[in-house]
Each structure stands twice: as C-alpha cells, then as structure tokens.
Rosetta silent file (secondary structure, phi, psi, omega in degrees, C-alpha in Angstrom):
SEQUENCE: XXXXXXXXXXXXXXXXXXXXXXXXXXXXXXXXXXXXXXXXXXXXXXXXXXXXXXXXXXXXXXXXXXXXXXXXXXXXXXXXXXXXXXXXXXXXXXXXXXXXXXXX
SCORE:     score description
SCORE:     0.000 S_00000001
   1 L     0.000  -16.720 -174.140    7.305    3.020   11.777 S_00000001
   2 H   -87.007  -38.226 -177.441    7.259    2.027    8.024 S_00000001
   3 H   -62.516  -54.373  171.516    9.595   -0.948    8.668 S_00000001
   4 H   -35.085  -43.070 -156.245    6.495   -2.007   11.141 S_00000001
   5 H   -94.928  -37.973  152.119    4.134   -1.393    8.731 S_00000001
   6 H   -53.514  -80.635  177.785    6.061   -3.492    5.669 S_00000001
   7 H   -19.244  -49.851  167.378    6.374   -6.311    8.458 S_00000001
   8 H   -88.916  -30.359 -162.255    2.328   -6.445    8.702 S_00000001
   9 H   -93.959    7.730  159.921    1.109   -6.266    5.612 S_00000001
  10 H   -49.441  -85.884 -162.061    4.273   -9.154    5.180 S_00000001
  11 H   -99.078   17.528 -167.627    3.160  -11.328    7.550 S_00000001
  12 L  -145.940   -0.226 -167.495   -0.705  -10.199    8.048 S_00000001
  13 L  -147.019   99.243  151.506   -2.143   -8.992    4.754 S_00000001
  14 L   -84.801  131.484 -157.286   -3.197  -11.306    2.098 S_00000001
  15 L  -107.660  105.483  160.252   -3.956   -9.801   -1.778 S_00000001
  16 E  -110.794  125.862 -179.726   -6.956  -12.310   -3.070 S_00000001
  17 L   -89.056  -16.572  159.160   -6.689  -10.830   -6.599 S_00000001
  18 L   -54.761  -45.789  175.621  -10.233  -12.879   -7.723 S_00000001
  19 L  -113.062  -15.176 -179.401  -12.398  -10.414   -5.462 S_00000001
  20 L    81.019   34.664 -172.360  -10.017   -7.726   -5.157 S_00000001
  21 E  -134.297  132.826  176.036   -9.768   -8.049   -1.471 S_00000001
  22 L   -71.601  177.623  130.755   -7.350   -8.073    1.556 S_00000001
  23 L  -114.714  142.570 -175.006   -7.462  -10.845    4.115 S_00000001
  24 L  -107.792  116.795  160.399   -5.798  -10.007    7.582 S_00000001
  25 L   -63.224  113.974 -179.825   -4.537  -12.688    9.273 S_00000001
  26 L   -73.877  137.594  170.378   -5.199  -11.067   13.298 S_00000001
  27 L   -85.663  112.154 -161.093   -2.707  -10.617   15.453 S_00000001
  28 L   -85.685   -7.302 -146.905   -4.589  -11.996   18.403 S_00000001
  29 L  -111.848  -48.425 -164.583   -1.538  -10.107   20.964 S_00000001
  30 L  -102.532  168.383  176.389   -3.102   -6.827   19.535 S_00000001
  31 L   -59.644  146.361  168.778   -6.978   -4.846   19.646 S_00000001
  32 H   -60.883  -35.804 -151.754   -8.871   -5.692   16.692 S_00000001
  33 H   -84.652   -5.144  172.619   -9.221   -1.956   15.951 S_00000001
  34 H   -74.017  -45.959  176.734   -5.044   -1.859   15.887 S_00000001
  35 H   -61.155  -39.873  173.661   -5.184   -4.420   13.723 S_00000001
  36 H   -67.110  -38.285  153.819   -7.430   -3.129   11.200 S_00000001
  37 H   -33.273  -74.074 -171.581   -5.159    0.768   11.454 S_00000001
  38 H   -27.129  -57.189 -149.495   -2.176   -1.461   11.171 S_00000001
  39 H   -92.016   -1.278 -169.024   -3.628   -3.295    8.103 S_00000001
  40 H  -126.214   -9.698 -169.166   -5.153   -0.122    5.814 S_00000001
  41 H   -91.140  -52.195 -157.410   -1.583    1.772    6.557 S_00000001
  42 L   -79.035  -24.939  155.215    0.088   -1.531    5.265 S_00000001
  43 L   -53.610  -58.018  174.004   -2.370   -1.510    2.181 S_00000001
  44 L   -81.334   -5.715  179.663   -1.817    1.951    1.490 S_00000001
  45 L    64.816   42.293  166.265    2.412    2.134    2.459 S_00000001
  46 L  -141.338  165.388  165.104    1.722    4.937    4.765 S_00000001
  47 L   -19.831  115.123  177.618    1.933    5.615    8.522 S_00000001
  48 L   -74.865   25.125  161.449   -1.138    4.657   10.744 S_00000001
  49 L  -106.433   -1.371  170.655   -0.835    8.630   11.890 S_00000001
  50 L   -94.502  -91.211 -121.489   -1.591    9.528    8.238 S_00000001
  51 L   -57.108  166.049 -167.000   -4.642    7.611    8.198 S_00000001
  52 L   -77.150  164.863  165.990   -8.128    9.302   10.115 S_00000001
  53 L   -60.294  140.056  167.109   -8.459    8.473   13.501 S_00000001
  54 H   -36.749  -41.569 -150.063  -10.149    4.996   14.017 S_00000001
  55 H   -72.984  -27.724 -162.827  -12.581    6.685   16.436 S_00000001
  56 H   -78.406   -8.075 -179.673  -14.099    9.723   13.709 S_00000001
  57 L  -124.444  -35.913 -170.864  -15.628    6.364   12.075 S_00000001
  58 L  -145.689  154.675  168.883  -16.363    3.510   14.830 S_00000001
  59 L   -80.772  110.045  179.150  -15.719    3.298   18.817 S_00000001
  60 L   -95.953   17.299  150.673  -12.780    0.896   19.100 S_00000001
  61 L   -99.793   -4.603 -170.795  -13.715    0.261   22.412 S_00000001
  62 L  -116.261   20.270  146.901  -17.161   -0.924   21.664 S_00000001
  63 L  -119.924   22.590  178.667  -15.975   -2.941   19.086 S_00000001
  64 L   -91.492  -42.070 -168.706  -13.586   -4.496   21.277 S_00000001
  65 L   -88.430  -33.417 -179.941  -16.402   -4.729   23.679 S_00000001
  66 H   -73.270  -56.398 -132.962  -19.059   -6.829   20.932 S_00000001
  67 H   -95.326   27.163 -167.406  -16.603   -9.118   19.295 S_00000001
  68 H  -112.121  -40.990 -168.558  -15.058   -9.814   23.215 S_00000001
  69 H  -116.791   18.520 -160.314  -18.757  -11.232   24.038 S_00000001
  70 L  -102.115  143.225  162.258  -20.101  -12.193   20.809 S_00000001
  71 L  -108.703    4.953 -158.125  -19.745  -16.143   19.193 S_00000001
  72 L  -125.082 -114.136  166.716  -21.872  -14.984   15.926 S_00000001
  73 L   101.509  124.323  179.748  -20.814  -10.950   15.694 S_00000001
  74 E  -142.077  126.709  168.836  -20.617   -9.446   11.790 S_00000001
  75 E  -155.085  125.817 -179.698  -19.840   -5.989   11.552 S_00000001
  76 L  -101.028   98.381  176.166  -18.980   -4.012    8.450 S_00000001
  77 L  -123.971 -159.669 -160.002  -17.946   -0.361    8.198 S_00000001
  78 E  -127.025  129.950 -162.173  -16.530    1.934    5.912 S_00000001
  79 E  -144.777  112.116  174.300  -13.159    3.018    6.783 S_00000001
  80 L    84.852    1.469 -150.599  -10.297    5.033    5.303 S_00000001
  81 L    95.638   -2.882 -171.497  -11.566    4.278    1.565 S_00000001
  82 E  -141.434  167.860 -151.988  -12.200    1.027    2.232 S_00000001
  83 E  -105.574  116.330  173.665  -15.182   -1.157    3.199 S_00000001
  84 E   -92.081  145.770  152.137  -13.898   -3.501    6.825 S_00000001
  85 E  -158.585  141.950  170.341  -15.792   -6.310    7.731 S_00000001
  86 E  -112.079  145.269  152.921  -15.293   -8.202   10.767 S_00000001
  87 E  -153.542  169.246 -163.688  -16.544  -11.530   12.705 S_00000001
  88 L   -52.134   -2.712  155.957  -16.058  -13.307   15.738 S_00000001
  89 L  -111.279   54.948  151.510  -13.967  -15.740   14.731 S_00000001
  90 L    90.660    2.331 -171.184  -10.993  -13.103   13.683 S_00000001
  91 E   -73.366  146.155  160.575  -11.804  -12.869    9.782 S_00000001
  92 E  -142.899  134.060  176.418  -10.903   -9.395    8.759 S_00000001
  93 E  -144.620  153.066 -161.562  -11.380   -8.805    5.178 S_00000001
  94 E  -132.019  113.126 -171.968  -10.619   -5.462    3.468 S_00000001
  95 E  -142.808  128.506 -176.831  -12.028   -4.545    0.159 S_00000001
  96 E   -70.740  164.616 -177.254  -11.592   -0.964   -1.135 S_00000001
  97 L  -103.495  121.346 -157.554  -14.774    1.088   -1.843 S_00000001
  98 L    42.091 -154.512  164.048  -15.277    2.470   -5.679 S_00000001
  99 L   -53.463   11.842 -163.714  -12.851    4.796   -7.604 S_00000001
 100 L   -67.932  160.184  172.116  -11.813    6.391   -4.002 S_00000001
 101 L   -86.569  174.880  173.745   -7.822    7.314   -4.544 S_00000001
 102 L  -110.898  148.321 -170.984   -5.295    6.504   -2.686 S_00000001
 103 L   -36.491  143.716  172.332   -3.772    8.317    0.564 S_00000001
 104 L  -116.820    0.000    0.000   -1.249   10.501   -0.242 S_00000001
C-alpha cells in the first residue's frame, strides 16, 4: 500500500513551495473523496488507514453528489491537519493548517 501511495503523490501531488501548498492533479477513474485520502496519505508517507476516516469530517457521498451536479461548486474543509478545497472543475489544492504536526 505504500508503493501506491509513493506512485500518487508521484504522479498526482504537486509541492508549490511560493504558497506552501499541494496541487492534486484528479484521478478522474477514482471518487473525489479517494482522491483527496489518497493525496493527504501521500503528503504525509503514511497509509490512508492511518489517516481519520473521511466520513468523521465530510459525507463523501454528498460530496460526490454536489460536485457530480454542480458547474460553479467551491467547497473547503478541514481535514487530517490540513485545510482541502475543492471545485467543479477538479482543482484540489491542499494547504496544511498552522503548527499542526505531522501523523505519526
């Protein structure tokens, strides 16, 4: 699962070191809310089973369900240590939030 998780933040996780922010390129094959798991495991080098469940912070089916019927859709939450924001046309950007540490 670690080789997976090197492999996305590879080919899916850009480091803009000017804001201090990821960009995810989306895998369009997978759910947005896999991609954003996927993409905070591959930020942090750990498992997406160490990280909290997706669900204890947002409904991945109802955001699945907005940005599936939305053309304008912006939605930001706080996730993991880090601050997500999403919109409908696929940006995912990832910016951690304060001094939080990192998973251990």
């Amino acid at each position: 699962m670690m080789a997976q998780t090197n492999d996305w933040k590879d080919s899916h996780v850009t480091y803009d070191e000017a804001t201090g922010s990821y960009r995810v390129d989306r895998d369009s094959s997978e759910l947005l809310s896999t991609n954003v798991v996927l993409s905070i495991a591959a930020i942090e080098g750990v498992r997406p089973t160490q990280l909290p469940p997706l669900a204890q912070t947002i409904d991945p089916d109802a955001l699945e369900t907005v940005f599936g019927c939305s053309e304008d859709a912006i939605l930001s939450f706080s996730y993991a240590g880090y601050r997500v924001t999403l919109d409908a046309l696929g940006s995912i950007e990832v910016v951690p939030i304060g001094d939080t540490q990192p998973l251990q």
